[in-house]
Amino acid sequence: MQIAWIAAGAVAGIVVVLVLWVWRKGRPFAAGDVFHASRLSAGNRLFPTQVLITPTSVVQYTPRWIGRLEETIHMAHIASVKIETGVWLSNILIETSGGTDPIRCHGHHKRDATTMKNLIEQYQTGYYQKHG
């Protein structure tokens, strides 16, 4: 009977550690305009992708069990922003002028997708007004 309690405690401890790990990885990775993909979308169940939009760049941040994947595009290199809307969620495609792979963001809420596009356009306008 005592072994069953020890085993149950060990399993409960492991579950708590895993839940805390997933929660920690899902927190915003930076301050500012960070947009989270919905956990209901494919590929975002445990570690939803986050997108940070700053006046100078767009950063796509994807947490992993160990480490992360980050991709950054400078505002001057963004050629276009496409939004594909579904019933509840939207996909965003941010294409670059350099011909490299675009940033693909799946499973964002429609309002977030529109806000992301508007922020990028606003920051690009400001960037090009300063730099001619």
mmCIF file of C-alpha atoms in Angstrom:
data_model
loop_
_atom_site.group_PDB
_atom_site.id
_atom_site.type_symbol
_atom_site.label_atom_id
_atom_site.label_comp_id
_atom_site.label_asym_id
_atom_site.label_seq_id
_atom_site.Cartn_x
_atom_site.Cartn_y
_atom_site.Cartn_z
ATOM 1 C CA MET A 1 0.000 0.000 0.000
ATOM 2 C CA GLN A 2 2.827 2.396 0.803
ATOM 3 C CA ILE A 3 4.446 1.752 -2.601
ATOM 4 C CA ALA A 4 1.180 2.750 -4.323
ATOM 5 C CA TRP A 5 1.206 6.089 -2.477
ATOM 6 C CA ILE A 6 4.827 6.699 -3.424
ATOM 7 C CA ALA A 7 4.106 5.862 -7.077
ATOM 8 C CA ALA A 8 1.012 8.113 -7.094
ATOM 9 C CA GLY A 9 3.040 10.946 -5.560
ATOM 10 C CA ALA A 10 5.790 10.521 -8.144
ATOM 11 C CA VAL A 11 3.291 10.565 -11.019
ATOM 12 C CA ALA A 12 1.564 13.642 -9.569
ATOM 13 C CA GLY A 13 4.934 15.359 -9.191
ATOM 14 C CA ILE A 14 5.858 14.638 -12.801
ATOM 15 C CA VAL A 15 2.499 15.941 -14.025
ATOM 16 C CA VAL A 16 2.909 19.153 -12.004
ATOM 17 C CA VAL A 17 6.416 19.689 -13.403
ATOM 18 C CA LEU A 18 5.180 19.148 -16.990
ATOM 19 C CA VAL A 19 2.238 21.522 -16.534
ATOM 20 C CA LEU A 20 4.515 24.199 -15.073
ATOM 21 C CA TRP A 21 7.017 23.714 -17.926
ATOM 22 C CA VAL A 22 4.318 24.120 -20.594
ATOM 23 C CA TRP A 23 2.871 27.149 -18.772
ATOM 24 C CA ARG A 24 6.325 28.754 -18.500
ATOM 25 C CA LYS A 25 7.035 28.229 -22.213
ATOM 26 C CA GLY A 26 3.663 29.810 -23.109
ATOM 27 C CA ARG A 27 4.298 33.120 -21.353
ATOM 28 C CA PRO A 28 5.089 36.169 -23.527
ATOM 29 C CA PHE A 29 8.774 36.041 -24.465
ATOM 30 C CA ALA A 30 9.165 39.836 -24.631
ATOM 31 C CA ALA A 31 7.440 43.048 -23.630
ATOM 32 C CA GLY A 32 5.433 44.949 -26.197
ATOM 33 C CA ASP A 33 3.024 43.877 -28.916
ATOM 34 C CA VAL A 34 3.170 40.074 -28.619
ATOM 35 C CA PHE A 35 0.448 38.012 -30.313
ATOM 36 C CA HIS A 36 -0.155 34.357 -29.359
ATOM 37 C CA ALA A 37 -1.513 31.712 -31.677
ATOM 38 C CA SER A 38 -4.528 29.836 -30.385
ATOM 39 C CA ARG A 39 -3.879 26.480 -28.721
ATOM 40 C CA LEU A 40 -6.845 25.189 -30.728
ATOM 41 C CA SER A 41 -4.899 25.449 -33.994
ATOM 42 C CA ALA A 42 -2.699 22.699 -35.389
ATOM 43 C CA GLY A 43 0.906 22.834 -34.265
ATOM 44 C CA ASN A 44 0.154 25.155 -31.340
ATOM 45 C CA ARG A 45 -1.336 22.753 -28.793
ATOM 46 C CA LEU A 46 1.456 22.739 -26.208
ATOM 47 C CA PHE A 47 3.683 25.630 -27.228
ATOM 48 C CA PRO A 48 1.793 28.261 -29.228
ATOM 49 C CA THR A 49 3.801 30.413 -31.582
ATOM 50 C CA GLN A 50 4.163 34.068 -30.617
ATOM 51 C CA VAL A 51 4.773 37.069 -32.855
ATOM 52 C CA LEU A 52 6.402 40.264 -31.576
ATOM 53 C CA ILE A 53 5.997 43.398 -33.652
ATOM 54 C CA THR A 54 8.317 46.306 -32.884
ATOM 55 C CA PRO A 55 8.946 49.547 -34.796
ATOM 56 C CA THR A 56 12.027 47.941 -36.389
ATOM 57 C CA SER A 57 11.239 44.241 -36.822
ATOM 58 C CA VAL A 58 8.857 41.294 -36.687
ATOM 59 C CA VAL A 59 9.949 38.301 -34.589
ATOM 60 C CA GLN A 60 8.316 34.882 -34.774
ATOM 61 C CA TYR A 61 9.047 32.915 -31.601
ATOM 62 C CA THR A 62 8.235 29.218 -31.296
ATOM 63 C CA PRO A 63 9.049 27.576 -27.959
ATOM 64 C CA ARG A 64 10.194 23.953 -27.923
ATOM 65 C CA TRP A 65 10.561 21.391 -25.144
ATOM 66 C CA ILE A 66 14.195 22.446 -24.959
ATOM 67 C CA GLY A 67 15.135 25.767 -26.515
ATOM 68 C CA ARG A 68 13.228 27.809 -29.062
ATOM 69 C CA LEU A 69 13.053 28.777 -32.730
ATOM 70 C CA GLU A 70 13.212 32.492 -33.518
ATOM 71 C CA GLU A 71 13.011 34.225 -36.869
ATOM 72 C CA THR A 72 13.346 37.987 -37.313
ATOM 73 C CA ILE A 73 12.566 40.186 -40.306
ATOM 74 C CA HIS A 74 13.491 43.878 -40.341
ATOM 75 C CA MET A 75 10.678 46.271 -41.290
ATOM 76 C CA ALA A 76 12.625 47.406 -44.349
ATOM 77 C CA HIS A 77 12.598 43.840 -45.708
ATOM 78 C CA ILE A 78 8.879 43.126 -45.398
ATOM 79 C CA ALA A 79 7.331 43.081 -48.863
ATOM 80 C CA SER A 80 3.754 42.111 -48.036
ATOM 81 C CA VAL A 81 1.440 40.811 -45.345
ATOM 82 C CA LYS A 82 -1.329 38.394 -46.293
ATOM 83 C CA ILE A 83 -4.160 37.303 -44.015
ATOM 84 C CA GLU A 84 -6.165 34.158 -44.719
ATOM 85 C CA THR A 85 -9.266 34.048 -42.541
ATOM 86 C CA GLY A 86 -11.258 31.020 -41.526
ATOM 87 C CA VAL A 87 -14.348 30.694 -39.371
ATOM 88 C CA TRP A 88 -12.575 31.514 -36.083
ATOM 89 C CA LEU A 89 -8.875 31.753 -36.752
ATOM 90 C CA SER A 90 -6.583 33.359 -39.313
ATOM 91 C CA ASN A 91 -3.243 32.557 -40.877
ATOM 92 C CA ILE A 92 -0.746 35.313 -41.614
ATOM 93 C CA LEU A 93 1.981 35.206 -44.237
ATOM 94 C CA ILE A 94 4.706 37.865 -43.992
ATOM 95 C CA GLU A 95 6.769 37.878 -47.193
ATOM 96 C CA THR A 96 10.210 39.411 -47.486
ATOM 97 C CA SER A 97 11.748 41.460 -50.254
ATOM 98 C CA GLY A 98 14.944 39.400 -50.076
ATOM 99 C CA GLY A 99 13.359 36.249 -51.457
ATOM 100 C CA THR A 100 13.899 34.165 -48.312
ATOM 101 C CA ASP A 101 11.204 32.010 -46.774
ATOM 102 C CA PRO A 102 8.281 34.047 -45.471
ATOM 103 C CA ILE A 103 7.138 33.944 -41.862
ATOM 104 C CA ARG A 104 4.007 31.802 -41.616
ATOM 105 C CA CYS A 105 1.844 32.303 -38.547
ATOM 106 C CA HIS A 106 -1.036 29.851 -38.109
ATOM 107 C CA GLY A 107 -3.991 30.037 -35.776
ATOM 108 C CA HIS A 108 -4.255 33.667 -34.698
ATOM 109 C CA HIS A 109 -7.571 35.260 -33.836
ATOM 110 C CA LYS A 110 -8.984 37.432 -36.616
ATOM 111 C CA ARG A 111 -8.701 40.630 -34.569
ATOM 112 C CA ASP A 112 -5.058 39.869 -33.737
ATOM 113 C CA ALA A 113 -4.264 39.191 -37.395
ATOM 114 C CA THR A 114 -5.751 42.524 -38.446
ATOM 115 C CA THR A 115 -3.932 44.327 -35.625
ATOM 116 C CA MET A 116 -0.633 42.683 -36.647
ATOM 117 C CA LYS A 117 -1.060 43.804 -40.254
ATOM 118 C CA ASN A 118 -2.007 47.344 -39.216
ATOM 119 C CA LEU A 119 0.991 47.601 -36.858
ATOM 120 C CA ILE A 120 3.379 46.429 -39.572
ATOM 121 C CA GLU A 121 1.975 48.957 -42.028
ATOM 122 C CA GLN A 122 2.139 51.738 -39.415
ATOM 123 C CA TYR A 123 5.749 50.925 -38.485
ATOM 124 C CA GLN A 124 6.778 50.636 -42.145
ATOM 125 C CA THR A 125 5.263 54.042 -42.869
ATOM 126 C CA GLY A 126 7.171 55.536 -39.955
ATOM 127 C CA TYR A 127 10.379 53.800 -40.986
ATOM 128 C CA TYR A 128 10.239 55.050 -44.576
ATOM 129 C CA GLN A 129 9.290 58.578 -43.526
ATOM 130 C CA LYS A 130 12.472 58.719 -41.423
ATOM 131 C CA HIS A 131 14.753 57.034 -43.982
ATOM 132 C CA GLY A 132 13.416 58.543 -47.183
#
